[in-house]
Amino acid sequence: RAQATVNVLSEAYEKANDYTSVIGTVVKGETYEITGVVSGLCAQGYMLTDNSGTILVYYGKSYDVASHNIGDIVKINGEIGSYNKGLQVVGSSATEEIIGATAYKFPTPVVMKGADLDAEIANRTADGLAKYVSFIGTVLVSGNYVNIIVDGATAQGSPYQLTAEQKALFTDGSTVDLKGWYIAISGGKYISIVVTELATANATLSLRSLVADVAKVEENAVYYFDGSKWTVPANFSI
């Protein structure tokens, strides 16, 4: 019954195009109400997309990674902060509500070569919003850090705040093609990416949740609203 209610809310938002057009014009230090869709997950927050842009909602180590799913429709009221030239919503002081769910389709990524990564380091002088990108490189695991070495670049890709399960998918020395949200620059050379997809020589893995995709069993049900509650019809067949 709860799932049927979520679907109705989702359809209503899609038809009304009721996502805000706020993210694209946010200013650090100001507070905004934003309605959008969850478009990425990491160990310390999630990506939120409305009609005008995408931003990290940052909670830090207190974040419960099981509290959101890709496609959740969220209404949040929070202050805009920044870190390492990346704008973010300060989740720890925000109020939010999940008001529905939808099937989210990722945008076509901007393909970045080595020179493009170096240009980002040189040219990003102000706080910016997230961009959906992809690049190919070699995994370098050093202690707790995972970075991606890209041919022709001094800059390195840096998967941002991976969970332990996600980190286990990166094998030192392997070649990967990854997609994700470029959110910030750290250490003067690392392009921080909330990773959504990782392609290796053997498989393509989704990092949209805590672990890689697993086999799924689809279950379907039909409900109708009798004026006061959702219920299962007794005389329905397919």
XYZ file of C-alpha atoms in Angstrom:
238
model
C 0.000 0.000 0.000
C 2.804 2.390 0.842
C 4.493 1.675 -2.486
C 1.323 2.458 -4.402
C 1.064 5.802 -2.604
C 4.683 6.652 -3.499
C 4.039 5.895 -7.169
C 1.041 8.224 -7.250
C 3.077 11.032 -5.677
C 5.877 10.446 -8.169
C 3.550 10.585 -11.157
C 1.993 13.794 -9.886
C 5.399 15.467 -9.597
C 6.511 14.321 -13.031
C 3.319 15.514 -14.713
C 3.370 18.874 -12.975
C 7.120 19.272 -13.504
C 7.181 20.395 -9.909
C 10.928 20.228 -9.316
C 12.274 23.638 -8.427
C 14.642 25.685 -10.594
C 16.754 26.810 -7.645
C 20.061 24.951 -7.605
C 21.466 26.726 -10.653
C 21.398 30.107 -8.899
C 22.193 29.312 -5.252
C 24.535 31.600 -3.308
C 26.762 30.532 -0.442
C 25.369 31.564 2.937
C 21.762 31.802 1.738
C 18.978 29.360 2.627
C 16.721 27.775 0.014
C 13.877 25.312 -0.335
C 14.675 22.837 -3.096
C 12.600 20.026 -4.551
C 14.498 17.562 -6.707
C 15.538 13.972 -7.275
C 18.354 12.004 -5.636
C 20.907 11.394 -8.414
C 23.935 9.989 -6.597
C 25.006 8.463 -3.278
C 28.195 8.344 -1.236
C 29.184 7.603 2.343
C 28.644 11.178 3.556
C 25.673 12.505 1.577
C 23.762 12.443 -1.684
C 23.452 14.336 -4.945
C 20.257 16.323 -5.546
C 19.120 17.442 -9.007
C 16.360 19.936 -9.815
C 15.451 21.595 -13.133
C 18.458 23.931 -13.002
C 21.394 21.947 -11.647
C 22.880 19.359 -9.292
C 24.434 19.809 -5.859
C 25.856 17.670 -3.063
C 23.769 17.473 0.112
C 26.538 16.940 2.634
C 25.978 15.365 6.057
C 29.431 14.076 6.946
C 30.147 10.953 8.981
C 26.697 11.047 10.586
C 25.020 10.261 7.252
C 22.965 7.075 7.063
C 23.634 5.747 3.581
C 20.482 3.628 3.735
C 18.259 6.697 4.179
C 18.051 7.548 0.454
C 17.819 5.772 -2.881
C 18.494 6.966 -6.406
C 15.181 8.353 -7.658
C 13.827 9.553 -4.312
C 12.032 12.876 -4.688
C 13.187 15.150 -1.861
C 12.031 18.509 -0.567
C 14.802 20.113 1.482
C 15.244 23.472 3.190
C 18.859 24.234 3.932
C 21.775 26.644 3.868
C 24.316 26.628 1.054
C 27.924 26.041 2.019
C 31.058 25.169 0.064
C 34.147 23.015 0.326
C 37.116 22.727 -2.017
C 35.447 24.968 -4.640
C 32.265 22.906 -4.602
C 28.880 24.219 -3.519
C 26.818 22.016 -1.207
C 23.697 22.008 0.928
C 24.556 21.814 4.628
C 22.586 18.674 5.436
C 23.304 18.651 9.172
C 21.189 21.782 9.715
C 18.647 21.217 6.916
C 15.102 19.916 7.167
C 14.022 17.464 4.501
C 11.214 15.150 3.479
C 11.075 12.340 0.925
C 7.825 13.009 -0.917
C 7.900 10.406 -3.666
C 10.058 8.327 -5.984
C 10.701 8.085 -9.698
C 12.936 6.303 -12.210
C 15.934 8.610 -12.603
C 17.833 8.688 -15.905
C 21.398 9.937 -15.729
C 22.414 12.662 -18.199
C 24.933 12.070 -20.974
C 28.327 12.557 -19.300
C 30.948 15.058 -20.412
C 33.885 12.892 -21.536
C 37.100 14.161 -19.968
C 40.614 13.490 -21.277
C 43.832 14.206 -19.412
C 44.025 17.805 -20.647
C 40.429 18.394 -19.532
C 41.205 17.330 -15.971
C 44.222 19.636 -15.846
C 42.116 22.491 -17.255
C 39.593 22.033 -14.443
C 42.356 22.421 -11.874
C 43.624 25.563 -13.575
C 40.299 27.217 -14.346
C 38.025 26.451 -11.399
C 38.686 29.497 -9.267
C 35.228 29.886 -7.711
C 32.718 27.618 -5.985
C 30.778 25.594 -8.554
C 27.949 23.115 -8.979
C 28.295 19.443 -9.887
C 28.850 18.227 -13.462
C 28.203 14.698 -14.740
C 31.416 13.385 -16.313
C 33.243 10.245 -17.410
C 36.899 9.369 -17.886
C 39.164 6.356 -18.315
C 42.194 5.681 -16.164
C 44.225 3.316 -14.016
C 43.295 2.650 -10.391
C 45.905 3.595 -7.792
C 45.158 2.302 -4.279
C 47.350 3.798 -1.564
C 46.318 2.999 1.994
C 42.801 4.328 2.490
C 42.898 6.357 -0.721
C 41.686 5.391 -4.180
C 42.670 7.600 -7.119
C 42.482 7.299 -10.898
C 45.550 8.058 -13.032
C 44.527 9.466 -16.416
C 46.951 9.523 -19.341
C 48.224 13.001 -20.140
C 47.076 14.527 -16.847
C 48.833 15.814 -13.772
C 45.422 15.895 -12.104
C 43.931 12.664 -10.814
C 40.367 11.457 -10.465
C 39.394 10.916 -6.846
C 36.286 8.805 -6.072
C 34.587 10.738 -3.276
C 33.665 9.159 0.064
C 33.309 5.572 -1.091
C 31.686 3.115 1.272
C 33.760 0.066 2.188
C 31.665 -2.021 -0.200
C 32.197 0.426 -3.048
C 35.923 0.720 -2.381
C 36.292 -3.046 -2.704
C 35.226 -2.761 -6.361
C 38.402 -0.789 -7.224
C 41.402 -3.044 -7.874
C 44.862 -1.504 -7.825
C 46.366 -1.358 -11.314
C 43.125 -2.092 -13.166
C 41.838 0.080 -16.008
C 38.408 1.558 -15.400
C 35.895 3.756 -17.192
C 33.901 5.581 -14.578
C 30.941 7.932 -14.580
C 29.879 10.258 -11.812
C 29.308 13.747 -10.440
C 32.390 15.977 -10.403
C 31.809 18.071 -7.287
C 35.055 19.674 -6.131
C 38.870 19.887 -6.261
C 41.004 18.764 -3.334
C 44.703 19.100 -2.672
C 45.195 21.216 -5.777
C 45.235 18.135 -8.051
C 42.365 15.752 -7.236
C 39.044 15.872 -9.105
C 36.460 14.666 -6.563
C 33.802 12.414 -8.115
C 30.667 10.889 -6.588
C 30.844 7.737 -8.697
C 27.669 6.210 -10.156
C 29.064 3.617 -12.583
C 32.333 1.731 -12.917
C 33.189 -0.237 -16.055
C 36.116 -2.665 -15.985
C 37.435 -5.166 -18.512
C 35.112 -7.804 -17.070
C 31.934 -6.043 -16.009
C 29.997 -2.833 -15.574
C 29.057 -2.196 -11.966
C 26.560 0.250 -10.531
C 27.699 2.299 -7.553
C 24.267 3.873 -7.130
C 23.814 1.986 -3.877
C 26.119 0.430 -1.301
C 27.159 -2.518 -3.438
C 27.288 -3.625 -7.054
C 24.057 -4.624 -8.774
C 22.747 -8.062 -7.858
C 20.068 -10.233 -9.390
C 16.573 -8.858 -8.852
C 13.154 -10.486 -8.742
C 10.319 -8.311 -9.994
C 7.053 -8.473 -8.081
C 3.902 -6.691 -9.186
C 0.635 -5.858 -7.477
C -2.486 -3.870 -8.373
C -4.129 -1.531 -5.886
C -7.084 0.813 -6.092
C -8.168 3.698 -3.894
C -11.661 3.127 -2.478
C -12.045 6.703 -1.255
C -10.357 6.244 2.097
C -7.563 3.718 1.667
C -5.536 1.681 -0.861
C -6.710 -1.917 -1.213
C -6.234 -4.984 -3.405
C -9.209 -5.706 -5.730
C -10.693 -9.142 -5.178
C -11.857 -9.713 -8.746
C -8.864 -8.532 -10.816
C -6.782 -10.784 -13.061
C -4.072 -10.288 -15.726
